[in-house]
GROMACS .gro file of C-alpha atoms in nm:
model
  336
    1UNK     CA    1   0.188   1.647  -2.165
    2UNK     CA    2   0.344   1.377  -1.940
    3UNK     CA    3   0.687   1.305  -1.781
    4UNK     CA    4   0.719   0.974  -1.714
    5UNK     CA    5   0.948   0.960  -1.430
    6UNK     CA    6   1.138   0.600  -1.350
    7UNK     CA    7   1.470   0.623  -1.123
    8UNK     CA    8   1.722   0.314  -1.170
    9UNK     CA    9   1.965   0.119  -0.961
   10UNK     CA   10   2.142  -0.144  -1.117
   11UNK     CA   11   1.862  -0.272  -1.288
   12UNK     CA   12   2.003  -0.417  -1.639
   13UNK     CA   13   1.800  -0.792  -1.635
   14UNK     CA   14   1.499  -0.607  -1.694
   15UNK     CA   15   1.593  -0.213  -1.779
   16UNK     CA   16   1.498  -0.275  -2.192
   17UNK     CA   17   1.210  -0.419  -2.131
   18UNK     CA   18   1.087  -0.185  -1.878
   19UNK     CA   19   1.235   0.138  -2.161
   20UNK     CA   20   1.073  -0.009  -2.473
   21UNK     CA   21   0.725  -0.057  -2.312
   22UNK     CA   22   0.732   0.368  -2.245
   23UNK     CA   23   0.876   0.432  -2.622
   24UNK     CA   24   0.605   0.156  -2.765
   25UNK     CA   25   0.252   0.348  -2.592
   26UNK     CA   26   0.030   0.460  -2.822
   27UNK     CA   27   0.036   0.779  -2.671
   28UNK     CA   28   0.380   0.964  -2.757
   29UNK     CA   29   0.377   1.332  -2.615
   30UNK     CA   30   0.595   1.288  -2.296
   31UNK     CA   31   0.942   1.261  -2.184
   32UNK     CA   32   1.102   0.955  -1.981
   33UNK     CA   33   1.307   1.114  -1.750
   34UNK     CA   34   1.491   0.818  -1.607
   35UNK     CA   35   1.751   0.920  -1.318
   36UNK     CA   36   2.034   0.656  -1.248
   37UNK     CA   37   2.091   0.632  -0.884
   38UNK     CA   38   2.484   0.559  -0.960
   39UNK     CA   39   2.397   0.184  -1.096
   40UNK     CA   40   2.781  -0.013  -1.068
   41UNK     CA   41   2.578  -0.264  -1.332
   42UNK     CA   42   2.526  -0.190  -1.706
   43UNK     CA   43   2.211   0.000  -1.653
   44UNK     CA   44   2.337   0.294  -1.829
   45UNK     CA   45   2.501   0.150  -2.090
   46UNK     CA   46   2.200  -0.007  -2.234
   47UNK     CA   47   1.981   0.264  -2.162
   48UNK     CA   48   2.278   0.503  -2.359
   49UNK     CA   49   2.223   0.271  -2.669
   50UNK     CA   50   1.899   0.425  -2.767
   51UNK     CA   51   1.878   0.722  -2.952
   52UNK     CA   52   1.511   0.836  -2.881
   53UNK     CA   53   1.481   1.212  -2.832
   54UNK     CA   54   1.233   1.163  -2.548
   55UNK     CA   55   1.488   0.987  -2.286
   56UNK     CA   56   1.647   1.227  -2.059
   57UNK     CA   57   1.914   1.055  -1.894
   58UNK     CA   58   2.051   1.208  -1.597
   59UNK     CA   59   2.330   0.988  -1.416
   60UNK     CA   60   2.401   1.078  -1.031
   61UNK     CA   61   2.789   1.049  -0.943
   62UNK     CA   62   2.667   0.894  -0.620
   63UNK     CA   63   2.426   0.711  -0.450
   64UNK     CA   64   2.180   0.910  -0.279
   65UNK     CA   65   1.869   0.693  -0.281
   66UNK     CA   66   1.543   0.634  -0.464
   67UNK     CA   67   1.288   0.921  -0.259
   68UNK     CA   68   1.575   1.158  -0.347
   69UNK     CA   69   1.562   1.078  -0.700
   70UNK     CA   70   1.163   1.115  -0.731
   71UNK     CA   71   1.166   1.449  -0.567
   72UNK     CA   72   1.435   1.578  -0.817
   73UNK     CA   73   1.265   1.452  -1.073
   74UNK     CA   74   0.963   1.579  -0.946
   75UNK     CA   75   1.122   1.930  -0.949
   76UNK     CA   76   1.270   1.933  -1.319
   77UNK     CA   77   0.960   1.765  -1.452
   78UNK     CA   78   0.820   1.947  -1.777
   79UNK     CA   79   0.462   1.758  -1.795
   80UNK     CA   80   0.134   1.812  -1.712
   81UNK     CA   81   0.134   1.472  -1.582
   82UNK     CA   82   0.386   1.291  -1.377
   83UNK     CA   83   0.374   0.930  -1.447
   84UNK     CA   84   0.593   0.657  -1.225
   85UNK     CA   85   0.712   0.391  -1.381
   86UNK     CA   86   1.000   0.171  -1.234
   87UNK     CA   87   1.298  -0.003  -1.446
   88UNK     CA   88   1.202  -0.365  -1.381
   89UNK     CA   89   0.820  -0.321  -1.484
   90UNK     CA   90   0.649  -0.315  -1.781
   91UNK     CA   91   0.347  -0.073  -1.905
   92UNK     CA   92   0.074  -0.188  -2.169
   93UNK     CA   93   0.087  -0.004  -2.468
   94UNK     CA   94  -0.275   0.190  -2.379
   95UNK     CA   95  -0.128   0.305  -2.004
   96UNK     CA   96  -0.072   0.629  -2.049
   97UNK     CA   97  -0.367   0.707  -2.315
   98UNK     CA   98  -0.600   0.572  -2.113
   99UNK     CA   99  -0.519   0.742  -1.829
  100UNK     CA  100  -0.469   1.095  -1.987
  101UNK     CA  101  -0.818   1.015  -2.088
  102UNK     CA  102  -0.962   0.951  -1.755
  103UNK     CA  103  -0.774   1.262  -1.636
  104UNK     CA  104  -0.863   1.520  -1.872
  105UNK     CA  105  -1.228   1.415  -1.849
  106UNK     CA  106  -1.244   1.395  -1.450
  107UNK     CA  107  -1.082   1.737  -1.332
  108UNK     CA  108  -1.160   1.663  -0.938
  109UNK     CA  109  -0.937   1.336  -0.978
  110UNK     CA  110  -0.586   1.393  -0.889
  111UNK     CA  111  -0.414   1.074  -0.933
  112UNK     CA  112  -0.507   0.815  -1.117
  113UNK     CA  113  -0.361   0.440  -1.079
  114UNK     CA  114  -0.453   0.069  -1.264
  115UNK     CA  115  -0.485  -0.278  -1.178
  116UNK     CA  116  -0.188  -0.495  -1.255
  117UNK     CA  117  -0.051  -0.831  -1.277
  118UNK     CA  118   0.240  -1.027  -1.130
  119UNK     CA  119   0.496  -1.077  -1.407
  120UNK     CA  120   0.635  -1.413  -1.195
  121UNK     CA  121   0.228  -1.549  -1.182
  122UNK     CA  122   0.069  -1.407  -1.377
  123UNK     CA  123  -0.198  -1.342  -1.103
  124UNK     CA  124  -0.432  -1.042  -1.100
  125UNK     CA  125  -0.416  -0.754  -0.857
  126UNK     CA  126  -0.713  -0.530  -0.815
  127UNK     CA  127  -0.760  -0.261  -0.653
  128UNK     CA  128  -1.022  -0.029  -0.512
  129UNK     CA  129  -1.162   0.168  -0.772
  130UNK     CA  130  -1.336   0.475  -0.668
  131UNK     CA  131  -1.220   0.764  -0.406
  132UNK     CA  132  -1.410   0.657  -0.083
  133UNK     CA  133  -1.269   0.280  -0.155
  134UNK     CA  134  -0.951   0.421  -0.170
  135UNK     CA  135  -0.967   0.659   0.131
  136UNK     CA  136  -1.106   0.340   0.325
  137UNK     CA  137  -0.909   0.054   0.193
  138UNK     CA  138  -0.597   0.317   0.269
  139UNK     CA  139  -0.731   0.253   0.647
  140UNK     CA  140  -0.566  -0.146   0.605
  141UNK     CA  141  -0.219  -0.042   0.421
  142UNK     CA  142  -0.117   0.056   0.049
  143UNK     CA  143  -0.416   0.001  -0.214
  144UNK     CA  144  -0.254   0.214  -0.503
  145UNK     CA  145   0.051   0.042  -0.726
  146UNK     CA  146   0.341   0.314  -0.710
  147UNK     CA  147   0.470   0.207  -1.084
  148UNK     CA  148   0.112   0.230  -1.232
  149UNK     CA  149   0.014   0.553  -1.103
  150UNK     CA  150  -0.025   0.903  -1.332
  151UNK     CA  151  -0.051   1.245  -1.069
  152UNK     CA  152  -0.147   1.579  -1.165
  153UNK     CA  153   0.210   1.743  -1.146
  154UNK     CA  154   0.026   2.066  -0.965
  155UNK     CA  155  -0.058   1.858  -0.711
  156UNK     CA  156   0.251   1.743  -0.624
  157UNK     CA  157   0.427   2.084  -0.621
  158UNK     CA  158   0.241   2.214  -0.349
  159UNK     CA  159   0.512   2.020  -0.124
  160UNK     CA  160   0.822   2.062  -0.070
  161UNK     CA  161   0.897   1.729  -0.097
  162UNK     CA  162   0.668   1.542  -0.225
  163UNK     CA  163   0.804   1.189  -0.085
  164UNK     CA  164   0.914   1.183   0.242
  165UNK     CA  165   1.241   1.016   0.260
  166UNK     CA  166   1.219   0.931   0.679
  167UNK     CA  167   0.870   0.740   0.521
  168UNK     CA  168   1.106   0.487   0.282
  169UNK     CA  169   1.048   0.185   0.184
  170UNK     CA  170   0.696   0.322   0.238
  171UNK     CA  171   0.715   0.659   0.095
  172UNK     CA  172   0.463   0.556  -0.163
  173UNK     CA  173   0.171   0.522   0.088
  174UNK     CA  174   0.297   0.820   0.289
  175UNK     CA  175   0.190   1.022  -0.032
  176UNK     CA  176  -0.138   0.899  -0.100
  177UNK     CA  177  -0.221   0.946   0.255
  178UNK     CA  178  -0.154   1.332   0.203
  179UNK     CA  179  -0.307   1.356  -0.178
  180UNK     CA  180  -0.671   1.216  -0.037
  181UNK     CA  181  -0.711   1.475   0.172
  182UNK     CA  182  -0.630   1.712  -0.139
  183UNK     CA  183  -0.812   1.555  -0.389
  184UNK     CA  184  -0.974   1.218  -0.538
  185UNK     CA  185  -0.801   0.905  -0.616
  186UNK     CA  186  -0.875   0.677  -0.866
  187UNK     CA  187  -0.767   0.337  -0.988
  188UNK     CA  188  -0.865   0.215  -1.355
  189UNK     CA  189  -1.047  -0.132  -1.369
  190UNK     CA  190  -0.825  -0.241  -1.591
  191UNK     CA  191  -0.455  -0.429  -1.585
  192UNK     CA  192  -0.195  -0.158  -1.769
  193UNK     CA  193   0.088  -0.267  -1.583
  194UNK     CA  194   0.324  -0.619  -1.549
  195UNK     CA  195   0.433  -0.582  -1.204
  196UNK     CA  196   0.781  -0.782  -1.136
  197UNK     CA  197   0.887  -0.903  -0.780
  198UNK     CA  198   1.229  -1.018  -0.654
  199UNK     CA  199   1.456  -1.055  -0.380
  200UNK     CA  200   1.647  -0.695  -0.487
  201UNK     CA  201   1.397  -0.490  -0.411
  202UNK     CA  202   1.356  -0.238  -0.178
  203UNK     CA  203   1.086  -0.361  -0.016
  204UNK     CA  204   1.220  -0.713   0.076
  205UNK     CA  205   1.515  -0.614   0.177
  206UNK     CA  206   1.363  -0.347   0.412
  207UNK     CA  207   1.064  -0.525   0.531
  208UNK     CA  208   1.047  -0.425   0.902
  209UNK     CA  209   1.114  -0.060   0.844
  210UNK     CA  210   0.826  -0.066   0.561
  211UNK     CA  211   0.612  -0.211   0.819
  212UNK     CA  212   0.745   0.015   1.082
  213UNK     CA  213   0.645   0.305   0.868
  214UNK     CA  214   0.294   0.186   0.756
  215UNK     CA  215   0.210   0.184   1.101
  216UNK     CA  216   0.298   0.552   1.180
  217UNK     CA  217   0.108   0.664   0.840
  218UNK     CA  218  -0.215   0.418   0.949
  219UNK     CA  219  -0.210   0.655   1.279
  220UNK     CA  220  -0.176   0.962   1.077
  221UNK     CA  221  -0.460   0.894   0.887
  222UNK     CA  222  -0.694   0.772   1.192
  223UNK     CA  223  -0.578   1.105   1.372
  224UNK     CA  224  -0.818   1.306   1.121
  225UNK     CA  225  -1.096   1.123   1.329
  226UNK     CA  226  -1.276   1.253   1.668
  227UNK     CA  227  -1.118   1.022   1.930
  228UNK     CA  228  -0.894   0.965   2.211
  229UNK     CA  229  -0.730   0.652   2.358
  230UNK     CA  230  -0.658   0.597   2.709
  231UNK     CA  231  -0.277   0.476   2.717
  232UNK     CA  232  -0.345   0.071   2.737
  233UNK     CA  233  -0.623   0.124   2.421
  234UNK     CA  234  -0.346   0.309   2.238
  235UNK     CA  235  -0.122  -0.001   2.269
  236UNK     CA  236  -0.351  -0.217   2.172
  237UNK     CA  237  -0.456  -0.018   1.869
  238UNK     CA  238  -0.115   0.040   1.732
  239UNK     CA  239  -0.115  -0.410   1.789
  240UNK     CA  240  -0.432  -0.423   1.601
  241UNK     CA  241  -0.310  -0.183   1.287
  242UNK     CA  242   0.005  -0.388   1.268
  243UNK     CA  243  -0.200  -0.676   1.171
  244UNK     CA  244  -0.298  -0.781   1.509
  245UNK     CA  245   0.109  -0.832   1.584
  246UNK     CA  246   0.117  -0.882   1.980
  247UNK     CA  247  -0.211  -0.943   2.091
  248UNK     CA  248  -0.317  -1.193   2.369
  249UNK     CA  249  -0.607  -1.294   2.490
  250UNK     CA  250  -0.636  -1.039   2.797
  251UNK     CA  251  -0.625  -0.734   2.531
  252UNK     CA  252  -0.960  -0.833   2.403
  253UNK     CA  253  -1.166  -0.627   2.659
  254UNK     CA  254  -0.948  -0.351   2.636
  255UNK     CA  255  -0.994  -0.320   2.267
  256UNK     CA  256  -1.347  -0.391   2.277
  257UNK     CA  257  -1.330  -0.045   2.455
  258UNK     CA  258  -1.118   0.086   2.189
  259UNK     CA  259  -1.348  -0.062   1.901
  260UNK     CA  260  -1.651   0.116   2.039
  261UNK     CA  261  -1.460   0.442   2.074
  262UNK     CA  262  -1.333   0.439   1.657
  263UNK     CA  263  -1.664   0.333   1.557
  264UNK     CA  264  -1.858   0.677   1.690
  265UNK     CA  265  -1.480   0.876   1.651
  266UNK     CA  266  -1.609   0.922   1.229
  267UNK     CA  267  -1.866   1.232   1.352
  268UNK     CA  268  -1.768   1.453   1.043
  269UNK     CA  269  -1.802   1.155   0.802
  270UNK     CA  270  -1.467   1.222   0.681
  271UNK     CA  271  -1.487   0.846   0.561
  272UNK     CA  272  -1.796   0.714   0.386
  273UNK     CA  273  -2.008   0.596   0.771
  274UNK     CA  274  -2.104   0.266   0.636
  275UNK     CA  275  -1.812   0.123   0.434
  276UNK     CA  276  -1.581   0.295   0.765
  277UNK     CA  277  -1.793   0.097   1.044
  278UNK     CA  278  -1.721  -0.205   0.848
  279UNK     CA  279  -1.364  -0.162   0.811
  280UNK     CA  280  -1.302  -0.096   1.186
  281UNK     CA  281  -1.498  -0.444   1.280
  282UNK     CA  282  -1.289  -0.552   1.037
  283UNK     CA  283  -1.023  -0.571   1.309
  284UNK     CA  284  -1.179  -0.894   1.469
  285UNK     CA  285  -1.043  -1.083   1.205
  286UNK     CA  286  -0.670  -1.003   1.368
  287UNK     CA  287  -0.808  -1.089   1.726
  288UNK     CA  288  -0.967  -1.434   1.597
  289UNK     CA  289  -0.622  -1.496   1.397
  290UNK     CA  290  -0.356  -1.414   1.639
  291UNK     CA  291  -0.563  -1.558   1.981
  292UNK     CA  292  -0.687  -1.847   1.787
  293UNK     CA  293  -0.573  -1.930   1.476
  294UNK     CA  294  -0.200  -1.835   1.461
  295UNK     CA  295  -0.066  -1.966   1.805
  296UNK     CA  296   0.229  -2.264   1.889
  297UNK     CA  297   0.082  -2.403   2.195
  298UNK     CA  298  -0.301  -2.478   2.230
  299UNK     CA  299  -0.488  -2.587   2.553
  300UNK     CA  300  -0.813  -2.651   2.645
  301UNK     CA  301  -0.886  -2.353   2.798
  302UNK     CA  302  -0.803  -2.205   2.423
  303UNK     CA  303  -1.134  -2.323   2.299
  304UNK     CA  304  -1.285  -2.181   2.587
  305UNK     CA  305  -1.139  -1.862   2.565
  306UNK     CA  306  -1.310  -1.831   2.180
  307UNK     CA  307  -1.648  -1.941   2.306
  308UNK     CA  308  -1.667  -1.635   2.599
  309UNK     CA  309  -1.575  -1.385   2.349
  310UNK     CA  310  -1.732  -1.533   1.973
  311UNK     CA  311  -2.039  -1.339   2.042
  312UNK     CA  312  -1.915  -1.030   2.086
  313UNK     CA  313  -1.689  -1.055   1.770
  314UNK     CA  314  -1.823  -0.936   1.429
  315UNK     CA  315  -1.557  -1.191   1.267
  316UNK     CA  316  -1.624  -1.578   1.314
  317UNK     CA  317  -1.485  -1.882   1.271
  318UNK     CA  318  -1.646  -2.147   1.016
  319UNK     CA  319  -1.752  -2.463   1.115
  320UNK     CA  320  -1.425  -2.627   0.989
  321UNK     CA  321  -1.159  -2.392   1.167
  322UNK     CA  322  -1.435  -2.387   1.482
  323UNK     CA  323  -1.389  -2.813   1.497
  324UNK     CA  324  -0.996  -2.748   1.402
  325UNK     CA  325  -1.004  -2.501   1.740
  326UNK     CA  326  -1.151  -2.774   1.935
  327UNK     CA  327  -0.947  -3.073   1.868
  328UNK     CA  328  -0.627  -2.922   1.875
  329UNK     CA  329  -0.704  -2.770   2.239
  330UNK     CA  330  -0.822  -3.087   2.342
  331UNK     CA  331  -0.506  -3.238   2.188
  332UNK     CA  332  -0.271  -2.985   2.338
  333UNK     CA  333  -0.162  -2.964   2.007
  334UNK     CA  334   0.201  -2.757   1.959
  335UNK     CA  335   0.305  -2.660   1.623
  336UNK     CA  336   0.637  -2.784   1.580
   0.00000   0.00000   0.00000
C-alpha cells in the first residue's frame, strides 16, 4: 500500500530513531525504501543491522544529491502511497494509519500532510488545514512539512521529475505549488511527526538559495492571476514577496499601485476572493516593518513619514510600537 521513501546522508545521531518509528506504526503494509546518498558516516552500517524484510536499502557509490534521490525513488516505488519521511525525524506510531484513512475516504485529496512538533522545543507547528488555506497560505512561503507528508503515487508520476532539482533547498514547495493546481491538499489537525532542526541541514546551510528559490515559485504561483506590472511595480513586488527585503519609503506609492492591481488581478477566483484579498493587504505588514520598525537610523521625519501613509495601510501599528516610533525619531535613535 505505501512506500515510505526517506533518502540519507550521513545521518547516524539520529538514523535508529528515525528507522524504528517506520517499523513501530501500527499500520505495517509498506516498504521503507531508504536511499543512502554515499553517507562517509556509519549510516549504513546501522541501518544494515536490522533484518526487517520491509527495508530496501539501496546505497549510491556517489554523491549525487537529495532531489536526485526522491525522484529515483519516486520511480522504483511499489506503493499506492508515497510517504516522505527523513532520517533525523521521527513519525508517531498512528502516521501512516491515519493518513491512509483520510486518503482512502477523500478520493479528490491528493496529498495529505500533519502538524508537527519541534523535537529541540517541543513547540507546536500547525498548519493550514483545508485546500483553499493551503492554496492561500502557499501565497506567503511553504505551509506543508516535507517529512510528514503522504502523496498519491499517481499523482506524482505524471512528471517527469517530480522535484525539480534547479528548485533545491526548496524543491519541497516547488512541488506543492504544481500538485494544487492538480488536486487538493490537506494537512491533518493533528501532530504525527517530531520534527528535528540543526545546523547540518540543508536548509541552513543553503539559506539564500532557499530564499532565492521561494521567490521565483511565489511568482509562479501569482502568474496564474489576471495582472500585469509596469517594470518599477514588478520590483517592488518581487521586494514585497521576499518579505518586504529592500523597501524604502519612496516605494510605498508605487506599490500602492501594485496592491490595487493584485487585489482585482483574482477575476477567475482561482483563490478563495475573500481569504485572497486579505492575504495581499497582508503585505502592509512588510511596508510598516521594514520603513518603520526594522531600520538603524531613525529621524524625525521617520515618524512623519508613518503618519502620511498609516491611513492608507490596512496593517497598523499599536499604541506601544506607535509611542516606540515617536520617541526614537525624536531621539535620533541608531541601533548600534
Amino acid at each position: 500500500m505505501v512506500t515510505v521513501l526517506m533518502p540519507v546522508y550521513n545521518c547516524e545521531l539520529y538514523i535508529k530513531d528515525a528507522v524504528d518509528s517506520i517499523l513501530n506504526q501500527t499500520f505495517s503494509d509498506f516498504e521503507l525504501l531508504i536511499i543512502d546518498d554515499a553517507s562517509t558516516d556509519e549510516t549504513v552500517s546501522i541501518i544494515k543491522g536490522y533484518s526487517d524484510s520491509r527495508i530496501q536499502l539501496i546505497v549510491k557509490s556517489m554523491n549525487s544529491g537529495y532531489t536526485n534521490s526522491l525522484n529515483y525513488g519516486i520511480k522504483i516505488a511499489k506503493g499506492k502511497y508515497i510517504a516522505r519521511m527523513d532520517g533525523d525525524d521521527i513519525s508517531m506510531p498512528e502516521r501512516f494509519a491515519k493518513q491512509i484513512d483520510f486518503l482512502e475516504s477523500n478520493l479528490d485529496v491528493i496529498l495529505c500532510g500533519t502538524w508537527f512538533q519541534l523535537i529541540s522545543s517541543g513547540k507546536v507547528i500547525q498548519l493550514p488545514t483545508n485546500h483553499e488555506l493551503i492554496k492561500l497560505r502557499l501565497l506567503r512561503g511553504n505551509c506543508i512539512a516535507h517529512p510528514s507528508v503522504m502523496i498519491r503515487k499517481e499523482a506524482l508520476d505524471e512528471f517527469t521529475f517530480p522535484y525539480d532539482e534547479t528548485r533545491e533547498p526548496a524543491e519541497d514547495y516547488d512541488l506543492w505549488v504544481r500538485l494544487a493546481i492538480k488536486g487538493k491538499l490537506h494537512n491533518l489537525q493533528e501532530v504525527l511527526l517530531e520534527y528535528r532542526t540543526h545546523s547540518n541541514q540543508v536548509s541552513h546551510k543553503r539559506s539564500a538559495k532557499q530564499r532565492h528559490n521561494d521567490l521565483l515559485i511565489k511568482l509562479e504561483l501569482f502568474n496564474l492571476l489576471d495582472f500585469e506590472l509596469l517594470t518599477d511595480e514588478r520590483s517592488v513586488f518581487e521586494k514585497m514577496l521576499n518579505y518586504g527585503q529592500g523597501i524604502v519609503f519612496s516605494d510605498i506609492k508605487v506599490y500602492q499601485r501594485m496592491q490595487s492591481k493584485l487585489l482585482v488581478s483574482n477575476i477567475k477566483s482561482i483563490f478563495e476572493p475573500k481569504g485572497f484579498k486579505e492575504e495581499i493587504l497582508y503585505l502592509d505588514k512588510f511596508i510598516v516593518k521594514r520603513c518603520f520598525l526594522d531600520k538603524k537610523d531613525f529621524y524625525p521625519i521617520t515618524f512623519w513619514q508613518y503618519l502620511q501613509v498609516k491611513n492608507d495601510l490596512s496593517y497598523k501599528l499599536n499604541f506601544t510600537d506607535q509611542l516606540k516610533l515617536l520617541i526614537k525619531s525624536v531621539l535620533f535613535f541608531k541601533v548600534k
